[in-house]
PDB file of C-alpha atoms in Angstrom:
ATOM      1  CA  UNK A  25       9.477  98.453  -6.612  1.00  0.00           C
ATOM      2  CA  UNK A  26       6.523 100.259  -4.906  1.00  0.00           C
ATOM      3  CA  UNK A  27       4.290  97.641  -6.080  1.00  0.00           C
ATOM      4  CA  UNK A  28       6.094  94.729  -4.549  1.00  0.00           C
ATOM      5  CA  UNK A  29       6.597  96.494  -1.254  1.00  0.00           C
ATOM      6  CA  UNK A  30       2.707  97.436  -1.200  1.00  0.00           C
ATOM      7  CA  UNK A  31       2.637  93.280  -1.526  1.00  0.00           C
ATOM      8  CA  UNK A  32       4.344  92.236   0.675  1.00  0.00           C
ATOM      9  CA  UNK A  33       2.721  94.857   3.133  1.00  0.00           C
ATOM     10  CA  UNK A  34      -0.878  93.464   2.233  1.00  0.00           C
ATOM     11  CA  UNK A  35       0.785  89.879   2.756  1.00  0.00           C
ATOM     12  CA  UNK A  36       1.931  90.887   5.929  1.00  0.00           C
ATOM     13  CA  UNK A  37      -1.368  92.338   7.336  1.00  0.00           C
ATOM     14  CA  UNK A  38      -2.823  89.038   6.144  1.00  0.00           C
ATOM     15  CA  UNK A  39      -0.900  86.637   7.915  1.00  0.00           C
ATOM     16  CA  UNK A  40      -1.247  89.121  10.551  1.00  0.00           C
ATOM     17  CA  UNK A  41      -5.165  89.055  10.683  1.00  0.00           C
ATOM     18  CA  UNK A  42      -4.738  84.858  10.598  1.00  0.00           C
ATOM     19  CA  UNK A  43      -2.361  84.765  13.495  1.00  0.00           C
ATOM     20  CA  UNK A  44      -5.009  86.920  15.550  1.00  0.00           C
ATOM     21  CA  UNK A  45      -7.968  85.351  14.455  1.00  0.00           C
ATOM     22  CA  UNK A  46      -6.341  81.872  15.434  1.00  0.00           C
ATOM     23  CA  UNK A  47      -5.406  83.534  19.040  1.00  0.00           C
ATOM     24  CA  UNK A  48      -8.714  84.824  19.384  1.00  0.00           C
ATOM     25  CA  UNK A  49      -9.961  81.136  18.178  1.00  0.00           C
ATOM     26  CA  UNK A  50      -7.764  79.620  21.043  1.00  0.00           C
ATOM     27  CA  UNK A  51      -9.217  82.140  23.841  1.00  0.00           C
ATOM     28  CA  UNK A  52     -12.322  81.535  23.327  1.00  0.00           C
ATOM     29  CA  UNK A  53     -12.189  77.855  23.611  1.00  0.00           C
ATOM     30  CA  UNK A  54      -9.594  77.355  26.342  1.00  0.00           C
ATOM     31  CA  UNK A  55     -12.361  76.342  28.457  1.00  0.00           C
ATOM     32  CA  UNK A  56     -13.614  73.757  26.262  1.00  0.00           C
ATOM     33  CA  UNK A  57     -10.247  72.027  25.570  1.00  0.00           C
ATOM     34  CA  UNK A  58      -9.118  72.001  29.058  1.00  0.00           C
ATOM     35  CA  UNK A  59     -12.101  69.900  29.600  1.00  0.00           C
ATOM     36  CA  UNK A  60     -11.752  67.920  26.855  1.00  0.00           C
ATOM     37  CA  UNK A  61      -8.209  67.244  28.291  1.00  0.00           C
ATOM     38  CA  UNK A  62      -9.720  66.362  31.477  1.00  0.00           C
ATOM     39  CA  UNK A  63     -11.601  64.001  30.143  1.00  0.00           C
ATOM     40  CA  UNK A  64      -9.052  62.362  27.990  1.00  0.00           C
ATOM     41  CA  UNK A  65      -6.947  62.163  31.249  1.00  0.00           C
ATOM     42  CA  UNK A  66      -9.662  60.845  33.502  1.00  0.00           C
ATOM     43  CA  UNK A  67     -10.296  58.106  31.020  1.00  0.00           C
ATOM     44  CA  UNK A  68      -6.682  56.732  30.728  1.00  0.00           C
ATOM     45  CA  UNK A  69      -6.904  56.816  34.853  1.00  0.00           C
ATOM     46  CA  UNK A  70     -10.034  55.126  34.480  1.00  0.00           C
ATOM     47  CA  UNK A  71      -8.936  52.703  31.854  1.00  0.00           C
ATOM     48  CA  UNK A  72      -5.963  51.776  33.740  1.00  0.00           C
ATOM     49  CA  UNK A  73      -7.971  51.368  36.877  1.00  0.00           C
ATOM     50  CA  UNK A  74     -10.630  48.960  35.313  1.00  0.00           C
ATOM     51  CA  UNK A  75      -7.430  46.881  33.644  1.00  0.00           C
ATOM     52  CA  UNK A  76      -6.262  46.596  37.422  1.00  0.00           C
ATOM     53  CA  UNK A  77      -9.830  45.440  38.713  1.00  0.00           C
ATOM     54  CA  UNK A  78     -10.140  43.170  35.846  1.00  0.00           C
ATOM     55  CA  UNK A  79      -7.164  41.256  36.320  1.00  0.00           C
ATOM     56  CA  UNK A  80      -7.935  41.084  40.088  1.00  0.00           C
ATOM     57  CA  UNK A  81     -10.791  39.995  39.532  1.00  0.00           C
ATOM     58  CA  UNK A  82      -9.910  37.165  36.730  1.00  0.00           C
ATOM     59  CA  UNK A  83      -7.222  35.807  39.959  1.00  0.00           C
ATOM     60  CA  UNK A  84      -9.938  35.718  42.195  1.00  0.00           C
ATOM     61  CA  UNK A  85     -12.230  33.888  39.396  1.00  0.00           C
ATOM     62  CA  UNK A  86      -9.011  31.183  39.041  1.00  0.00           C
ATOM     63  CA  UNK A  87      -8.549  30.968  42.180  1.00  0.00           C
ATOM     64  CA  UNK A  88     -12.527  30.073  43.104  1.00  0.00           C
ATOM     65  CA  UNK A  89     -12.028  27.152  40.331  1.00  0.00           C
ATOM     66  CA  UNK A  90      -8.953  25.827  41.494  1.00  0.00           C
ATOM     67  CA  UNK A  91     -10.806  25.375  44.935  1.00  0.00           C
ATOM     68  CA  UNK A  92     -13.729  23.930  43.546  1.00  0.00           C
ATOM     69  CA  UNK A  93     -11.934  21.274  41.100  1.00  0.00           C
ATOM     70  CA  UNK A  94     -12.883  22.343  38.236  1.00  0.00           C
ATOM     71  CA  UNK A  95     -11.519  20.839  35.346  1.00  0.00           C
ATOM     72  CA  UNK A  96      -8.590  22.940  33.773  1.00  0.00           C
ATOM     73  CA  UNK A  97      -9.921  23.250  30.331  1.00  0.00           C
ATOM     74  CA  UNK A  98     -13.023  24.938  31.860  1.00  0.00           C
ATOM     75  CA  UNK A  99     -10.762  27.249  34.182  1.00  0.00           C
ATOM     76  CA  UNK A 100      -8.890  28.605  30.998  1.00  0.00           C
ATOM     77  CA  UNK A 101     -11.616  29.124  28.849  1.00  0.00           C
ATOM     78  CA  UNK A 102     -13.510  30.971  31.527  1.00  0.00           C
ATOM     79  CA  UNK A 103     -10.575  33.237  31.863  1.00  0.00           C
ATOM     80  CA  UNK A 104     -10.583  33.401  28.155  1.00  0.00           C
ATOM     81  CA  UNK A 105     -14.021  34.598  28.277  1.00  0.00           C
ATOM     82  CA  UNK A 106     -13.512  36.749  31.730  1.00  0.00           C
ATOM     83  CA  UNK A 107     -10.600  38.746  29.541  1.00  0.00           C
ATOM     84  CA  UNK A 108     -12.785  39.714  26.374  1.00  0.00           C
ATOM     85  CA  UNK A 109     -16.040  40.417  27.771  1.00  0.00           C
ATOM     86  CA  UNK A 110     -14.712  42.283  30.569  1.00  0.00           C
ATOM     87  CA  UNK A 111     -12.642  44.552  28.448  1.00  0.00           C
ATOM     88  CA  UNK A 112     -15.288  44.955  26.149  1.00  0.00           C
ATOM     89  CA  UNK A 113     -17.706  46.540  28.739  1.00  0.00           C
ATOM     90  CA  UNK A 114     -14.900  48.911  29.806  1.00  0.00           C
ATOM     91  CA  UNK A 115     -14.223  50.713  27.187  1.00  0.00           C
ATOM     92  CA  UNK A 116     -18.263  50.677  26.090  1.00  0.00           C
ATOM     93  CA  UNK A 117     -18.188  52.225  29.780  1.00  0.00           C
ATOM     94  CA  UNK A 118     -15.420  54.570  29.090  1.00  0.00           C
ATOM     95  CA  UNK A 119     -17.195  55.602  26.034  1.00  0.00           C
ATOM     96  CA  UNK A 120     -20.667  56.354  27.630  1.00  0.00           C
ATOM     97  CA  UNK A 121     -19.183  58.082  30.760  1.00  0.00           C
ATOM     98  CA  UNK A 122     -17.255  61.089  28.324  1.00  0.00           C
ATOM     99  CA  UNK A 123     -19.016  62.399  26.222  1.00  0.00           C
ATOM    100  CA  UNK A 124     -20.616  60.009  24.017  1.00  0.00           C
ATOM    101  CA  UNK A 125     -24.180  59.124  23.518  1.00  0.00           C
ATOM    102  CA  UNK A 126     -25.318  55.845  25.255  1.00  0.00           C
ATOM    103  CA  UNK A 127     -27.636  55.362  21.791  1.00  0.00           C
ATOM    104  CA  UNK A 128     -24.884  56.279  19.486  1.00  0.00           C
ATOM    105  CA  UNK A 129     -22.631  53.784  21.098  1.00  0.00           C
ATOM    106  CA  UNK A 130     -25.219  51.183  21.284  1.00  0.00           C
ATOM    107  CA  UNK A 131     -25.416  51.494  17.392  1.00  0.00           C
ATOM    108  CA  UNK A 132     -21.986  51.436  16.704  1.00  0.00           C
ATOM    109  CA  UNK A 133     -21.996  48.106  18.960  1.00  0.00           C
ATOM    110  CA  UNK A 134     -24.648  46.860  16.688  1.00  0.00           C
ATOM    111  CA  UNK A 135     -23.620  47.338  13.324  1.00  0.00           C
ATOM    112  CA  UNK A 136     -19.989  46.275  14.722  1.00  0.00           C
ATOM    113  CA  UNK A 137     -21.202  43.138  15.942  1.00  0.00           C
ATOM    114  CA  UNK A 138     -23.279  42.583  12.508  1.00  0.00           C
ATOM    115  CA  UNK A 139     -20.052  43.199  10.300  1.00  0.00           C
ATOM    116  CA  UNK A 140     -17.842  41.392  12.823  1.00  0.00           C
ATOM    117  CA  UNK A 141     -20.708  38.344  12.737  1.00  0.00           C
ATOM    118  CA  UNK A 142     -20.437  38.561   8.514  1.00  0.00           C
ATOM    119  CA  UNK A 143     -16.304  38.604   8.651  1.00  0.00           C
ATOM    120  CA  UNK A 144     -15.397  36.489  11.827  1.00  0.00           C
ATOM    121  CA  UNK A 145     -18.150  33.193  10.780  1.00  0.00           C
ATOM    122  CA  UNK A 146     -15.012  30.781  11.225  1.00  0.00           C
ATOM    123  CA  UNK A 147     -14.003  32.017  14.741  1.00  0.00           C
ATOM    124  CA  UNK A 148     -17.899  32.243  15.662  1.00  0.00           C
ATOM    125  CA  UNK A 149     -17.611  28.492  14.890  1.00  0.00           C
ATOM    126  CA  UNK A 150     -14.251  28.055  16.874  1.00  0.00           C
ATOM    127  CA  UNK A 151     -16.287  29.955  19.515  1.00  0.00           C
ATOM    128  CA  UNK A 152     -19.476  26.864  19.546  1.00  0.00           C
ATOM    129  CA  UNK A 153     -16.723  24.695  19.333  1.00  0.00           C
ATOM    130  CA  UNK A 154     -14.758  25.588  22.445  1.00  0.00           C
ATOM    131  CA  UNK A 155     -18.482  25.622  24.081  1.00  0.00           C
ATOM    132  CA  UNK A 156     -18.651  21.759  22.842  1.00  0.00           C
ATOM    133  CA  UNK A 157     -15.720  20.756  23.950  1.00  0.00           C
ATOM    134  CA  UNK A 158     -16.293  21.812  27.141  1.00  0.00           C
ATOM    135  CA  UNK A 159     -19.699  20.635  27.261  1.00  0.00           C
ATOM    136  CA  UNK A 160     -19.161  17.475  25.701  1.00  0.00           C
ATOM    137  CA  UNK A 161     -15.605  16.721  27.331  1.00  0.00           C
ATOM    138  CA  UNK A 162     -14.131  14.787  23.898  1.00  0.00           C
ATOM    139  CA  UNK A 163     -10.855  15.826  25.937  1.00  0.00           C
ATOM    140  CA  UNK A 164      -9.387  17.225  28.722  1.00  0.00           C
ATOM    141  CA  UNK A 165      -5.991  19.272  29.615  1.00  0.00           C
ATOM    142  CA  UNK A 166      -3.111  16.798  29.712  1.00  0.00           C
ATOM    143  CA  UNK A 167      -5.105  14.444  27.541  1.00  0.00           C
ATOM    144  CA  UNK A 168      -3.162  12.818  24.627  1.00  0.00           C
ATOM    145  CA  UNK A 169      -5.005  13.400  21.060  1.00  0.00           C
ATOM    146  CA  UNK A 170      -4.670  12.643  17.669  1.00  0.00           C
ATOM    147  CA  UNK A 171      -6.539  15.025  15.214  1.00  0.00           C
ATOM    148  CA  UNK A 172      -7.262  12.500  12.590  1.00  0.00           C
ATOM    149  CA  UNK A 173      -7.976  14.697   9.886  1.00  0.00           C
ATOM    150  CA  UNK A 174      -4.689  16.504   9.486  1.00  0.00           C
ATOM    151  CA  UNK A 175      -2.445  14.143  12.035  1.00  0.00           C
ATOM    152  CA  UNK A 176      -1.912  16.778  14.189  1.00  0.00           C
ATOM    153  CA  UNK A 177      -1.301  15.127  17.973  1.00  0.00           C
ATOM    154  CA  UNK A 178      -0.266  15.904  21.275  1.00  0.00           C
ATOM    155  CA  UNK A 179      -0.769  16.324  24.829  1.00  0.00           C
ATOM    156  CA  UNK A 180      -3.315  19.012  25.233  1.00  0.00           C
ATOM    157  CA  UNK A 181      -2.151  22.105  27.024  1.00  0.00           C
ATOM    158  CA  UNK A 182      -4.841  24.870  26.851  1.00  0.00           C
ATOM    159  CA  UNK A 183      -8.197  25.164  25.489  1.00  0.00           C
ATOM    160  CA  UNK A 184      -9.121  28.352  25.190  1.00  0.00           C
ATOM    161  CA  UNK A 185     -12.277  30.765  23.315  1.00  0.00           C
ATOM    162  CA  UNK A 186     -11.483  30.041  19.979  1.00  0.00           C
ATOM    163  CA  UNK A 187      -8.481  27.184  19.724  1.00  0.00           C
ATOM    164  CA  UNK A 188      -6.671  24.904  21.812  1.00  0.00           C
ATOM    165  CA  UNK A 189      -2.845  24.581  22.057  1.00  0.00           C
ATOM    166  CA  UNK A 190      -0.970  20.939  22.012  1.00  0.00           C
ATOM    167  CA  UNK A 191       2.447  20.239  23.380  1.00  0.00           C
ATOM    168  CA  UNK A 192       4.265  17.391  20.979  1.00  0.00           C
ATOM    169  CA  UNK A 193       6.262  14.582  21.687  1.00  0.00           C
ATOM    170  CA  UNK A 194       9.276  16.855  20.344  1.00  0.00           C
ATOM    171  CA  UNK A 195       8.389  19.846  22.278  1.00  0.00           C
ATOM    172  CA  UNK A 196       6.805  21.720  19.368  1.00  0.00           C
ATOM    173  CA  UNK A 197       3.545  23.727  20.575  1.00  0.00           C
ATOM    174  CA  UNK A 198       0.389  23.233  17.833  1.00  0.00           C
ATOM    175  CA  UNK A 199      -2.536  25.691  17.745  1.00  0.00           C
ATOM    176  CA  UNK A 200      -5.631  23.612  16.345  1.00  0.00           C
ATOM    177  CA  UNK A 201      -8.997  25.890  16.064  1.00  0.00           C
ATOM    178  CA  UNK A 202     -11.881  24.332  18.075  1.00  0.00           C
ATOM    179  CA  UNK A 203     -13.968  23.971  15.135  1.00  0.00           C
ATOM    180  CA  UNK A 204     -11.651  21.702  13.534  1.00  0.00           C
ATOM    181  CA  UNK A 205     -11.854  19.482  16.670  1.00  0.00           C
ATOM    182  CA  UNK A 206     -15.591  19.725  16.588  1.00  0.00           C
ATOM    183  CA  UNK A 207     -16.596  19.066  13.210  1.00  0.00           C
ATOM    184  CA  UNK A 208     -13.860  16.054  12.412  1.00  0.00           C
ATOM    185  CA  UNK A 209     -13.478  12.791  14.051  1.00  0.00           C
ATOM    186  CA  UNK A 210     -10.211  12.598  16.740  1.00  0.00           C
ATOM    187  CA  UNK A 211      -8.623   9.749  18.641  1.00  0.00           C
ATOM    188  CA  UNK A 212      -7.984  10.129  22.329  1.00  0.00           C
ATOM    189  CA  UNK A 213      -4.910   8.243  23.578  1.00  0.00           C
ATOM    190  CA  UNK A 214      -4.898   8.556  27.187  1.00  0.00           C
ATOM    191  CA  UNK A 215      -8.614   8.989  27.854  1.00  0.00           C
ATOM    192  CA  UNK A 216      -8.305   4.770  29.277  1.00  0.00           C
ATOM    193  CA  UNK A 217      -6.424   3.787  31.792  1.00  0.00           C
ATOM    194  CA  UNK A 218      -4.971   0.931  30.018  1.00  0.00           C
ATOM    195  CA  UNK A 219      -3.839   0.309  26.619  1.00  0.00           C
ATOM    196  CA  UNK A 220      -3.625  -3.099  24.236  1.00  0.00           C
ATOM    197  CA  UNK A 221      -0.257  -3.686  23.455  1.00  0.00           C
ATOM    198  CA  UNK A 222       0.328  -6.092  20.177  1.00  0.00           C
ATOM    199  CA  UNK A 223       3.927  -6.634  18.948  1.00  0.00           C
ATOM    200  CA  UNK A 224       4.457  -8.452  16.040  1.00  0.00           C
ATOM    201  CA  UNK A 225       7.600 -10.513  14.788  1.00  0.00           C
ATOM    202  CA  UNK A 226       8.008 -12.587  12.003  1.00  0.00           C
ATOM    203  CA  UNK A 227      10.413 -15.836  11.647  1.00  0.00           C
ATOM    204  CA  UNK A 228      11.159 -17.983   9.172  1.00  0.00           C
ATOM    205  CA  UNK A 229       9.281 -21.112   7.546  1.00  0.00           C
ATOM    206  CA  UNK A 230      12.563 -22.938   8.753  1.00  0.00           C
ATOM    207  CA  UNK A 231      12.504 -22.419  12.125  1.00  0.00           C
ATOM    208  CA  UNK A 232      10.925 -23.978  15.186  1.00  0.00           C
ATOM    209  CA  UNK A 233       7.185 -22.413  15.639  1.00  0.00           C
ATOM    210  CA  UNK A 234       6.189 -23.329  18.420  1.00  0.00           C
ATOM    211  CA  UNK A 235       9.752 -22.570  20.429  1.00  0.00           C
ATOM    212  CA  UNK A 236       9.197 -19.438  18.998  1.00  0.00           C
ATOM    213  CA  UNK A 237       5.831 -18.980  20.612  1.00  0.00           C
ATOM    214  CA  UNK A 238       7.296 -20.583  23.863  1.00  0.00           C
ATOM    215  CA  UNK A 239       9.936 -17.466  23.642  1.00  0.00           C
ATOM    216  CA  UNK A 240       7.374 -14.488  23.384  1.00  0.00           C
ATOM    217  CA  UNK A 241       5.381 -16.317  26.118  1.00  0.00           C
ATOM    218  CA  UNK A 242       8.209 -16.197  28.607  1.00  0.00           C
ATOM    219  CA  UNK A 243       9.291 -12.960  27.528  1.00  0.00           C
ATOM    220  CA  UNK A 244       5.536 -11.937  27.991  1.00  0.00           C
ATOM    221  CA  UNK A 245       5.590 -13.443  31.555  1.00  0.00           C
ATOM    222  CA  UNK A 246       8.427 -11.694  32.924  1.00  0.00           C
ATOM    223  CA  UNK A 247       7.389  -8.350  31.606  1.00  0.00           C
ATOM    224  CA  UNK A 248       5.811  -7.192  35.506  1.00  0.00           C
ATOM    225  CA  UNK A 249       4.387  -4.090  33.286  1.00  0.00           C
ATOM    226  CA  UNK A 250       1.975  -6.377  31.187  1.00  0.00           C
ATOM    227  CA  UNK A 251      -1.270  -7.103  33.178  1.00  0.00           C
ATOM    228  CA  UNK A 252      -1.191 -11.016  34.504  1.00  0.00           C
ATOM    229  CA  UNK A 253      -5.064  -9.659  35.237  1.00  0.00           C
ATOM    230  CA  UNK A 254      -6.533  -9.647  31.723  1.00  0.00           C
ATOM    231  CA  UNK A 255      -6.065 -11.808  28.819  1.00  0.00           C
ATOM    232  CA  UNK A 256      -2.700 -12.512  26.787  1.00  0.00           C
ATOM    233  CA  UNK A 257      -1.803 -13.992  23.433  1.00  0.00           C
ATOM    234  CA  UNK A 258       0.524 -15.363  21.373  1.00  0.00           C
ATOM    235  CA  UNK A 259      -0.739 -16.521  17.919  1.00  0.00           C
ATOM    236  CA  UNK A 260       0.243 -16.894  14.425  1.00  0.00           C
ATOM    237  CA  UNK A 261      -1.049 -14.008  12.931  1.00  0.00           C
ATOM    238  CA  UNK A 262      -0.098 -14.492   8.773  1.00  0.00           C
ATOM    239  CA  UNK A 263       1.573 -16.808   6.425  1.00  0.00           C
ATOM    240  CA  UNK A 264       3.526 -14.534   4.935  1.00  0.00           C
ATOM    241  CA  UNK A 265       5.698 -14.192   1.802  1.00  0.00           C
ATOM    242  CA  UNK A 266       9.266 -14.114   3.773  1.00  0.00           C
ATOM    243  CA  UNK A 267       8.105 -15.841   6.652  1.00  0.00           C
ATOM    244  CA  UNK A 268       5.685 -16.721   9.668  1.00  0.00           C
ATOM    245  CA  UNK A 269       4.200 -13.804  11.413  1.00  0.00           C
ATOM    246  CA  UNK A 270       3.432 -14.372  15.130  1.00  0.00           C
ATOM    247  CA  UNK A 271       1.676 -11.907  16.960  1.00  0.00           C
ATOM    248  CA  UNK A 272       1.625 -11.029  21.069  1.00  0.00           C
ATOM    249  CA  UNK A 273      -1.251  -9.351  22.880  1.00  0.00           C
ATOM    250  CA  UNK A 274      -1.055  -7.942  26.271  1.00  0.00           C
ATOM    251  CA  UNK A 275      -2.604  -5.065  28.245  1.00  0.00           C
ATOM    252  CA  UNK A 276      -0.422  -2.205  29.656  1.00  0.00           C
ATOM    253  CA  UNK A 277      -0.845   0.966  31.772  1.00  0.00           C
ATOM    254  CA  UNK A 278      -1.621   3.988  29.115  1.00  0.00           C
ATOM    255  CA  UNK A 279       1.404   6.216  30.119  1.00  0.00           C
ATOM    256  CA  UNK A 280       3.828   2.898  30.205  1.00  0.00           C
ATOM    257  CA  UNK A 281       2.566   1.773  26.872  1.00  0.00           C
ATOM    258  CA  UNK A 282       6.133   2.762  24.484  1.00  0.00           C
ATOM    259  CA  UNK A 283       8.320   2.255  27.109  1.00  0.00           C
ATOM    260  CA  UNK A 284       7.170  -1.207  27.473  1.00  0.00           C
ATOM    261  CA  UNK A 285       6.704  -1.618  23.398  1.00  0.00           C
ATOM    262  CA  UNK A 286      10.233  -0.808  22.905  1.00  0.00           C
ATOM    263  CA  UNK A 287      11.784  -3.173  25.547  1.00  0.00           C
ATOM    264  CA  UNK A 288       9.911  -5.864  24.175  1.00  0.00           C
ATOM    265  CA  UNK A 289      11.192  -5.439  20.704  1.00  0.00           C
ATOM    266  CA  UNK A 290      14.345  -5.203  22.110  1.00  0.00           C
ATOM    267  CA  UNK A 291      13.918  -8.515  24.181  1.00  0.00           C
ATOM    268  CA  UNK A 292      12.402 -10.424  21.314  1.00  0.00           C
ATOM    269  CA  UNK A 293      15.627  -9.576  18.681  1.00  0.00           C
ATOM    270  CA  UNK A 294      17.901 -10.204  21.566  1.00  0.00           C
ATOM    271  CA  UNK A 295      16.515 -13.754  23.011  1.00  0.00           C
ATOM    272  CA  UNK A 296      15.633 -14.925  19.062  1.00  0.00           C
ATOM    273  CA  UNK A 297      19.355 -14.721  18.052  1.00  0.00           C
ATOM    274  CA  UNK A 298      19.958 -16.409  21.271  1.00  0.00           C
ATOM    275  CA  UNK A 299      17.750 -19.188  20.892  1.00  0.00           C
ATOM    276  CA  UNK A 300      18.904 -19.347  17.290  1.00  0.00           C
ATOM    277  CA  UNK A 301      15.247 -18.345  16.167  1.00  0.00           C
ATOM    278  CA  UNK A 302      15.628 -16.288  12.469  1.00  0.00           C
ATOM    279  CA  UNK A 303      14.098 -13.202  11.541  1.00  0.00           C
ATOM    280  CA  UNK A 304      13.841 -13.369   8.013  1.00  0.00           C
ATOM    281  CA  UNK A 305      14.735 -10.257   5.806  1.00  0.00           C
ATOM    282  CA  UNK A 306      12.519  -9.574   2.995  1.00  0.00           C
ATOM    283  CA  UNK A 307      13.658 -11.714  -0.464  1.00  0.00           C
ATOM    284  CA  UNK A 308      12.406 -12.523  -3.869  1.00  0.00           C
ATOM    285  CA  UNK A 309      12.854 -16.200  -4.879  1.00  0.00           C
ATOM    286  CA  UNK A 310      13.354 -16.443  -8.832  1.00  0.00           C
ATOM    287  CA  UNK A 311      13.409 -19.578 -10.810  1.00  0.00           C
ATOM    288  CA  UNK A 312      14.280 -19.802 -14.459  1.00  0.00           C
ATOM    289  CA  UNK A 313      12.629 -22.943 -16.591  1.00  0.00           C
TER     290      UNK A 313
END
């Protein structure tokens, strides 16, 4: 019994000796974590400052490149730009001004940027390839594109550091990486003014080819939408297996191009049946010797 009592005393004194020697710890350096709570303080207040200033100061940079015209591809990828390398010199700024050494920082920076350079090679390449398409202007916002190599299309939106963003015909937003654009071949849709229209239409070998033609021609005419201004066709365009395939050419305004397409399908089915023109379904003629 005396033996576990004389334990638990010398446990006691023990914890006893740690409790002061952690007080004593905490005395002594009051001074030195106040300050280091200082400084953590000061640089949230200065972080949140330098977030205020930079967003001011991306606004003012818009607003500068609205007034000058700029295009709006180059507006939002000089924002884009604006955002990451201003935040990236506050908190290197932040860093230098408490307590850490400008060389030590510097090094860090370096060996980041060398690991970073190693990891991120595809966005580095997104990076060039925003550059290009600015540069190069293969697009523009509200420009209608095709991305040939994976079909992707749409009415550009954004273009931004490292990808731009396409609005689809059925609302659905697509996020292509700028080196993709770069490096593969794309069709822009709306970069002309106008656009060749060609409907084709086949009829039977039984019925009258040339009233046919006389048809499209007059449906051709009355279309005000199809250019009077540059040149028009009708022609036969292939002897087919079902029937006689004629073909119309015509040039349109770029953003009336499907509106106009589909009325003149709908015109040509219409005034056929009228006109007691037929379009032939697809058959298989079989004859047994």
């Amino acid at each position: 019994m005396e033996e576990v009592i004389e334990t638990t005393q010398e446990t006691a004194a023990e914890a006893t000796e740690d409790v002061s020697a952690s007080i004593q710890y905490i005395q002594e350096h009051i001074p030195s974590l106040i300050g280091f709570g200082i400084q953590v303080i000061m640089a949230l207040v200065f972080f949140f400052i330098g977030r205020i200033v930079i967003n001011w100061l991306r606004k003012l940079t818009g607003a500068m490149l609205e007034r000058s015209s700029v295009d709006k591809g180059v507006e939002q990828f000089i924002d884009s730009l604006l955002k990451f390398g201003l935040n990236g010199i506050l908190i290197f700024t932040i860093a230098t001004k408490f307590g850490m050494d400008t060389a030590s920082v510097a090094a860090i920076i370096a060996s980041a940027g060398v690991a970073l350079g190693l990891a991120l090679q595809g966005s580095l390449s997104n990076f060039a390839g925003g550059v290009l398409i600015l540069l190069l202007k293969p697009f523009i916002v509200g420009d209608y594109i095709i991305e040939d190599n994976h079909g992707n299309e749409g009415t550009v939106q954004e273009i931004q550091m490292f990808y731009t963003k396409l609005l689809t015909m059925d609302n659905r937003s697509v996020i292509i990486p700028n080196g993709m654009l770069t490096n593969n071949s794309l069709t822009n849709v709306t970069q002309m003014e106008e656009r060749r229209l060609e409907v084709k239409v086949s009829i039977s070998y039984e019925s009258d080819l040339r009233k046919a033609k006389e048809v499209l021609w007059t449906l051709m005419e009355r279309e005000e939408r199809i250019s009077k201004e540059r040149e028009r066709n009708i022609f036969v365009s292939e002897l087919g297996a079902d029937g006689v395939e004629i073909g119309m050419r015509g040039w349109v305004k770029t953003d009336e191009y499907w509106p106009v397409k589909w009325k003149m399908l709908e015109d040509i089915k219409l005034t056929l049946d009228e006109e007691g023109i037929v379009i032939p379904y697809h058959q298989v003629e079989i004859q047994f010797r």
